[in-house]
Coordinates of C-alpha atoms in Angstrom, one line a residue:
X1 CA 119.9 -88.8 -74.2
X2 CA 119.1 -92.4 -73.0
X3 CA 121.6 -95.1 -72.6
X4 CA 122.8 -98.2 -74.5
X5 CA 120.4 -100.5 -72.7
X6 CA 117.6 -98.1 -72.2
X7 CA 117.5 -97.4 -76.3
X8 CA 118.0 -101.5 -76.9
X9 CA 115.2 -102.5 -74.4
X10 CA 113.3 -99.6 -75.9
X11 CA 113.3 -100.2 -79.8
X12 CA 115.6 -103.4 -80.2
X13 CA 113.9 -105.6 -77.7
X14 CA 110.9 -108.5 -78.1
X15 CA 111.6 -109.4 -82.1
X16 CA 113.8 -111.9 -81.5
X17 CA 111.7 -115.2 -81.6
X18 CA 111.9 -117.4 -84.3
X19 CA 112.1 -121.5 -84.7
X20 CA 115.8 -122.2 -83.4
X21 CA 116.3 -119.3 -81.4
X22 CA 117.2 -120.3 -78.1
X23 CA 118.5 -117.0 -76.0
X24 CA 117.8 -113.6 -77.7
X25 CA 118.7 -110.1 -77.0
X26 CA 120.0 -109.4 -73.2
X27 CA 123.0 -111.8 -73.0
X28 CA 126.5 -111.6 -73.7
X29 CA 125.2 -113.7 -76.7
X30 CA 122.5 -115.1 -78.6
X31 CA 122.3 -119.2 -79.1
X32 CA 121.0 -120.7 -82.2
X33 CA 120.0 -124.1 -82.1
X34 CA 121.9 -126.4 -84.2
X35 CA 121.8 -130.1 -83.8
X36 CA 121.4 -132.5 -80.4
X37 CA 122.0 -130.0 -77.6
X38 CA 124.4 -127.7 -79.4
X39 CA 124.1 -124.0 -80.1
X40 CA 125.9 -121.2 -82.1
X41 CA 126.7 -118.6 -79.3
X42 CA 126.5 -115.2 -81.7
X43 CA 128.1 -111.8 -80.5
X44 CA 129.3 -108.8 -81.9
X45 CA 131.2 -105.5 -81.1
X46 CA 132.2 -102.5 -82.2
X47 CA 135.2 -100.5 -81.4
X48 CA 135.1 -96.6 -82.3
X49 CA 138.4 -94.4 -82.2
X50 CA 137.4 -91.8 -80.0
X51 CA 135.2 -94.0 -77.6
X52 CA 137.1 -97.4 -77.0
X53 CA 140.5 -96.2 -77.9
X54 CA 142.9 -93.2 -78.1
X55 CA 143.7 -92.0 -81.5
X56 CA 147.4 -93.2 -82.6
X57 CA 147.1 -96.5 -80.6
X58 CA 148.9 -99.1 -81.5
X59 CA 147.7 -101.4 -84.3
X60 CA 148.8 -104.3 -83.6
X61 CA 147.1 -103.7 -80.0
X62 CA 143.7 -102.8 -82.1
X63 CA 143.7 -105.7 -83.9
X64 CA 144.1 -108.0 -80.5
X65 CA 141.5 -106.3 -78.5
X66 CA 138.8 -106.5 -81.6
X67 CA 139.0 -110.7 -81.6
X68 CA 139.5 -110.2 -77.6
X69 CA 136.2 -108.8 -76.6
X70 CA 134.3 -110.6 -78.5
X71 CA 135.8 -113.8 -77.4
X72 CA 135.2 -112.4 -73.7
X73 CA 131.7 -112.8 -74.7
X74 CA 131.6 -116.0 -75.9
X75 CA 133.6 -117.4 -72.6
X76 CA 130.6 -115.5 -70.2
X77 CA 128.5 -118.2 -72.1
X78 CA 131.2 -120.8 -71.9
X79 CA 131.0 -121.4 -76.1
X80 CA 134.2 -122.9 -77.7
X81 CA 135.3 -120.1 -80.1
X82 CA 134.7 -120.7 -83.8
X83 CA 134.9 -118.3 -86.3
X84 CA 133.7 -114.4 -86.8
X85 CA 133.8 -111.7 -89.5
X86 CA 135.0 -108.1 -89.9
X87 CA 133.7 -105.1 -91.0
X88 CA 136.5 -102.5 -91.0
X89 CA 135.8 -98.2 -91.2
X90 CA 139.2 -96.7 -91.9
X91 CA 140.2 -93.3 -92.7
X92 CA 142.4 -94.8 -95.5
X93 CA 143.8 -98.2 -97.0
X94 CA 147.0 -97.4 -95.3
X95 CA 149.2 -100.9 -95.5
X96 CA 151.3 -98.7 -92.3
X97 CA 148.5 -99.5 -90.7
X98 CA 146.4 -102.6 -91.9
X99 CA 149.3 -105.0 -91.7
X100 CA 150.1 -104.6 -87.7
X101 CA 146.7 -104.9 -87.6
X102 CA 145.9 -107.9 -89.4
X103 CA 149.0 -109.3 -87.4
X104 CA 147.6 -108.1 -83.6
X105 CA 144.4 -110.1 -84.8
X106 CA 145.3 -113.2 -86.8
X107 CA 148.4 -114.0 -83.8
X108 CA 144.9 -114.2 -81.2
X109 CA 142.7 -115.9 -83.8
X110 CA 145.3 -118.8 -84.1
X111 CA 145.7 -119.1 -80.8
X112 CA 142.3 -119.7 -80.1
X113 CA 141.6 -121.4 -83.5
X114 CA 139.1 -118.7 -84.8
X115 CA 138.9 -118.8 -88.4
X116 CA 138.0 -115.3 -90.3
X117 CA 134.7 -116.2 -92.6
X118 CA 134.5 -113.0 -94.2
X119 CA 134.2 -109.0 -93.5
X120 CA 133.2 -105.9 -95.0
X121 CA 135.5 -102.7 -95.9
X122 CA 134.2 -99.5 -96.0
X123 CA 135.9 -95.7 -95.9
X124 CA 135.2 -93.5 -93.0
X125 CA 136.5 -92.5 -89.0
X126 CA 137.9 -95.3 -87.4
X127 CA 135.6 -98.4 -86.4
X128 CA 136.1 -102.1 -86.1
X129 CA 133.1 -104.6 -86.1
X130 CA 133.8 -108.1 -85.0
X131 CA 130.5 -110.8 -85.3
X132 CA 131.9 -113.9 -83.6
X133 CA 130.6 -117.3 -83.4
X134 CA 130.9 -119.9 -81.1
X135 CA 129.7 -123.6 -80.3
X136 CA 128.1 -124.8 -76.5
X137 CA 125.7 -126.9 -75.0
X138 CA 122.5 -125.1 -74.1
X139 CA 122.6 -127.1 -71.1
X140 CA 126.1 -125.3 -70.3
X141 CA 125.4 -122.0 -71.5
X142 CA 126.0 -119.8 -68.7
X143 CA 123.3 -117.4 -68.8
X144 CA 123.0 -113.8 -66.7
X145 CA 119.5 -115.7 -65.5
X146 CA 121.5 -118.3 -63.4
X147 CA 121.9 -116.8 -59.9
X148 CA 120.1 -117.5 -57.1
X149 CA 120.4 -116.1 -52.8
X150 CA 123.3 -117.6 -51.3
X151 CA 125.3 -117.7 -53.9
X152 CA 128.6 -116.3 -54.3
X153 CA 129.9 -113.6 -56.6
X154 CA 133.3 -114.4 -58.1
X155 CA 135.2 -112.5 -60.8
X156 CA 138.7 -113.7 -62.5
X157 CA 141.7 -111.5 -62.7
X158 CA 142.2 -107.8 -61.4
X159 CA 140.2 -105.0 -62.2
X160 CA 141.0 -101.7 -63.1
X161 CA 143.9 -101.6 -65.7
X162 CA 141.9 -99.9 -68.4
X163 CA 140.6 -97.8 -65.9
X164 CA 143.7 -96.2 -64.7
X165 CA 144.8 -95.7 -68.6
X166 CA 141.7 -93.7 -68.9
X167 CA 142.3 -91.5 -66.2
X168 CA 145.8 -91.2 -67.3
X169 CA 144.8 -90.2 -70.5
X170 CA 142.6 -87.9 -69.6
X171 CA 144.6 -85.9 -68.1
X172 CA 143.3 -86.6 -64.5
X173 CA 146.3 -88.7 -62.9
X174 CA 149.9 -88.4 -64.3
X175 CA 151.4 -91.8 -64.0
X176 CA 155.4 -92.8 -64.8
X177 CA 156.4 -93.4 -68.4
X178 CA 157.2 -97.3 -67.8
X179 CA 153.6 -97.5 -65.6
X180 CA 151.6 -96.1 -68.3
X181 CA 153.4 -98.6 -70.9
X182 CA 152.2 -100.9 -68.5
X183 CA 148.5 -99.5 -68.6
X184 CA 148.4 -99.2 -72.3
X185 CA 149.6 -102.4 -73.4
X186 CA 147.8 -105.1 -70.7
X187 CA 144.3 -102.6 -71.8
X188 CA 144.8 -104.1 -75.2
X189 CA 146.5 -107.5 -75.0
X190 CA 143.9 -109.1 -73.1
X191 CA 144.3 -112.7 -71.4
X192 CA 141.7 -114.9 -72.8
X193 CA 139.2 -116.7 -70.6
X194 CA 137.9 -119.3 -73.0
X195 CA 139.0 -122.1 -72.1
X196 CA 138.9 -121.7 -67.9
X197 CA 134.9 -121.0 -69.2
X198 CA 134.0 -123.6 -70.5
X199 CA 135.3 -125.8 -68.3
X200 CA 133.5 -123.8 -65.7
X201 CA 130.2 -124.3 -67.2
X202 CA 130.1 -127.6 -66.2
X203 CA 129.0 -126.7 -62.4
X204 CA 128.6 -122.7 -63.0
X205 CA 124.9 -121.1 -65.0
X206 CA 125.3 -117.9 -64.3
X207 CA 128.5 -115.3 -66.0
X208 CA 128.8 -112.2 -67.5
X209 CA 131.6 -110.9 -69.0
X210 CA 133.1 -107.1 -67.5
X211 CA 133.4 -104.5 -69.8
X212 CA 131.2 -101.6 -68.1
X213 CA 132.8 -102.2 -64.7
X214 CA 131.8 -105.2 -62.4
X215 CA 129.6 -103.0 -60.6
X216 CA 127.5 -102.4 -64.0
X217 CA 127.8 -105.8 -65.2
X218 CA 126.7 -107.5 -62.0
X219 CA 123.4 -105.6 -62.2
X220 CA 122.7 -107.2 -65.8
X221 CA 122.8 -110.7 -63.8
X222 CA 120.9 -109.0 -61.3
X223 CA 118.1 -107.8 -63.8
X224 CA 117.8 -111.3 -65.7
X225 CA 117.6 -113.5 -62.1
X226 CA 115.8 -111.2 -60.3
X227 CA 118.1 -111.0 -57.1
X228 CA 120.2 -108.4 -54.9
X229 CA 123.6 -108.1 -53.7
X230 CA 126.0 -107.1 -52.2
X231 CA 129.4 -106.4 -53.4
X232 CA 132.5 -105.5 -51.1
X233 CA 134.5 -103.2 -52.9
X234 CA 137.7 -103.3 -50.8
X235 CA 137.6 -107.9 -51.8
X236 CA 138.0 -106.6 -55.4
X237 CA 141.2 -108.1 -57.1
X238 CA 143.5 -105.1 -58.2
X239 CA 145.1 -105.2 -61.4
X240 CA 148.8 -104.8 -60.9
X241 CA 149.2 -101.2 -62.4
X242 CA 146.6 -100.3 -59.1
X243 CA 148.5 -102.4 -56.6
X244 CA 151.5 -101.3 -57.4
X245 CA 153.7 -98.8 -55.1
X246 CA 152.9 -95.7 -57.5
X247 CA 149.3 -95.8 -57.4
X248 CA 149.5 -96.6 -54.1
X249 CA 151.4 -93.3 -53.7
X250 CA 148.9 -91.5 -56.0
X251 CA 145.6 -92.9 -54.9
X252 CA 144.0 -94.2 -51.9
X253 CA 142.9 -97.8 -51.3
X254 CA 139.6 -96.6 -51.5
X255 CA 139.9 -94.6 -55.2
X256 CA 141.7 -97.7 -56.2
X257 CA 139.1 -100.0 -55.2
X258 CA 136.8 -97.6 -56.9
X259 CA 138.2 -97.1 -60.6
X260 CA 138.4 -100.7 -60.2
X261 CA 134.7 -101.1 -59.6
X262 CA 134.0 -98.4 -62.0
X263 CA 136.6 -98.4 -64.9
X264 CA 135.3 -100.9 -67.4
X265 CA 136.7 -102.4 -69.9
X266 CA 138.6 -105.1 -68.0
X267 CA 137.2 -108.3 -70.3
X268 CA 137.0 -110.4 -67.0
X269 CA 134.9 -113.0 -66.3
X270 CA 132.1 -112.7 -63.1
X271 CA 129.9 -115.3 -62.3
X272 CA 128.0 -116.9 -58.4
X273 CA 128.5 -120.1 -57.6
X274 CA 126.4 -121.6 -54.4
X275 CA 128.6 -121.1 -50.9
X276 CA 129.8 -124.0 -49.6
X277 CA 129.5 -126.4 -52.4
X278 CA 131.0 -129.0 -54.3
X279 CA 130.5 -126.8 -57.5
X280 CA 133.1 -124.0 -55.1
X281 CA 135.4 -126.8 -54.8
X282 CA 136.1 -127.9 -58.3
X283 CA 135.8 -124.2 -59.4
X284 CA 139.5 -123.7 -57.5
X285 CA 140.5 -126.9 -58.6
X286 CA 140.0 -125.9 -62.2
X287 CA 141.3 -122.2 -61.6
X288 CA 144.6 -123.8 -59.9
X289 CA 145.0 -126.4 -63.5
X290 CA 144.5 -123.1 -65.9
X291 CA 146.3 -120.3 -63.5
X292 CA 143.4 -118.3 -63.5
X293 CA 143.4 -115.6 -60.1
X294 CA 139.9 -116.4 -59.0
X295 CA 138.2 -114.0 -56.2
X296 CA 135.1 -114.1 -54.2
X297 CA 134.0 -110.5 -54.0
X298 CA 130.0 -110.7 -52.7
X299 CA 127.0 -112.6 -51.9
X300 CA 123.5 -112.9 -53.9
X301 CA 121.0 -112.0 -51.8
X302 CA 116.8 -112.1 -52.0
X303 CA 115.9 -109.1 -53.8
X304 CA 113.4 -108.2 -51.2
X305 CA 116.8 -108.0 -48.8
X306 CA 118.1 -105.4 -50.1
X307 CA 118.1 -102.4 -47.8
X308 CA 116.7 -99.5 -49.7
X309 CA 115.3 -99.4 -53.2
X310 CA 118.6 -100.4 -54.8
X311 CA 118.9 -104.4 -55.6
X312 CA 122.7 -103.8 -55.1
X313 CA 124.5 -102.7 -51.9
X314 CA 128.0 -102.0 -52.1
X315 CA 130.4 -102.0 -49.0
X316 CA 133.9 -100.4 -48.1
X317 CA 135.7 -101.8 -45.1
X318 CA 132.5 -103.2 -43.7
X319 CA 130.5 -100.1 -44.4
X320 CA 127.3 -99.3 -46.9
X321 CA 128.8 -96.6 -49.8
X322 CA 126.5 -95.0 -52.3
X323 CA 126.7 -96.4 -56.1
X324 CA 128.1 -94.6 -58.6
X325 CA 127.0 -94.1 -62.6
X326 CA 128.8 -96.9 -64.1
X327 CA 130.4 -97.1 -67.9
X328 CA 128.7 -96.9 -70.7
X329 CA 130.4 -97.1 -74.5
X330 CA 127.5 -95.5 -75.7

């Protein structure tokens, strides 16, 4: 079976120009041209029960992490959030349910001043569609297309929360009760990045939001710029639930550095920024203001530098590691 991206550059790729249509399929979102130099930033998810979630998770957390991912988007492009619609798939009209939901998502969309435009209901398995909308300058969008050798790679946050509540819930690592509470609730009631974003756009054109891992994501911007890298895998920022004394216990630095690399789902923001520049330096000055962790992890490199046939080298410690499959939601 091919992948997500193999199937969209396959059969959903090169019918996306039209008068207006600034950036089509391959980025964390499209931009349509409106007036002067602003766009709509467009992006939409879907969440399946089953795929993106456990069944009996929380509602309130569902409704939260729908608005949230899509908004992750829109801050990889540094858009202003806007608006979005729903399409909803539920089992039943349960109001047990539906209103813990509604309250998870409308509780995000006020805080970020998205305004719910319409929707769609249907009756089926579990599935939540956001379409969200957002407004930037095309000169700002951040685009995967933006990095260049020399740069450096930088990701917000810590990594791996979502992938230690995976493992957790598959059975392969048996955590405590209050450390999986911790898991399960910081996988869902993500920290928005929106406004850090667009803030960072003034200096920064290149982002991509994480949600198959950082070590799939970063080959997107890879792909579109036509670079290597390399990516130290012990400089990755641990979420707390990894660098905590129980997983430390339970895993080694090394299989904690990986399910960060590999988990997915984390809704963080990476982007490069050149070394040594005045860009760096009002990056951390902005990232101090918002209290946004903010940690360089690697260096774009020449794609013709890369040793081997690879375009991204990973390190542990200092030393080359192979790369691993990473996450796919499809």
């Amino acid at each position: 079976m091919s992948g997500e991206f193999a199937l969209i550059a396959d059969l959903f790729s090169g019918h996306d120009h039209a008068p207006g249509i600034a950036l089509g399929v391959g980025d964390d979102c499209a931009l349509i041209r409106l007036h002067g130099r602003k766009c709509l930033a467009v992006t939409t998810d879907t969440m399946v029960e089953g795929r993106h979630f456990f069944p009996g998770t929380d509602p309130y957390y569902l409704g939260w992490r729908a608005l949230a991912v899509n908004l992750s988007d829109l801050a990889a492009m540094g858009a202003r959030p806007y608006c979005c619609t729903m399409s909803l798939t539920l089992p039943d009209g349960s109001r047990e349910f539906l209103d813990p939901f509604a309250q998870g998502f409308f509780d995000l969309a006020c805080q970020e001043g998205v305004a719910l435009i319409g929707g769609n209901m249907s009756r089926g398995p579990l599935s939540i569609t956001i379409e969200a909308f957002g407004k930037v300058r095309e000169d700002r969008a951040m685009r995967r297309s933006g990095a260049h050798p020399g740069d450096n790679i930088y990701v917000t946050g810590g990594l791996g929360t979502c992938g230690l509540y995976v493992k957790a819930g598959q059975g392969e690592i048996e955590l405590s009760p209050e450390l999986s509470e911790r898991c399960y609730k910081h996988s869902f009631i993500l920290e928005s990045r929106t406004a850090f974003a667009r803030k960072l756009s003034r200096w920064c054109s290149c982002a991509v939001d994480i949600s198959d891992g950082i070590v799939g994501d970063l080959r997107h911007i890879l792909k579109q710029s036509k670079v290597g890298a390399q990516l130290h895998l012990d400089q990755l920022p641990l979420a707390a639930v990894l660098d905590c004394s129980e997983s430390a216990e339970k895993l080694t630095f090394r299989q904690r550095c990986e399910i960060a690399a590999y988990g997915g789902c984390d809704y963080e923001l990476l982007f490069t920024l050149p070394a040594h520049s005045r860009e760096e330096e009002h990056m951390c000055t902005l990232a101090w203001k918002h209290k946004v962790p903010v940690s360089r992890v690697g260096t774009i490199v020449r794609a013709e530098d890369s040793a081997g046939a690879d375009p991204l080298q990973l390190y542990f410690e200092g030393r080359p590691v192979p790369c691993e499959q990473a996450f796919e939601h499809f």
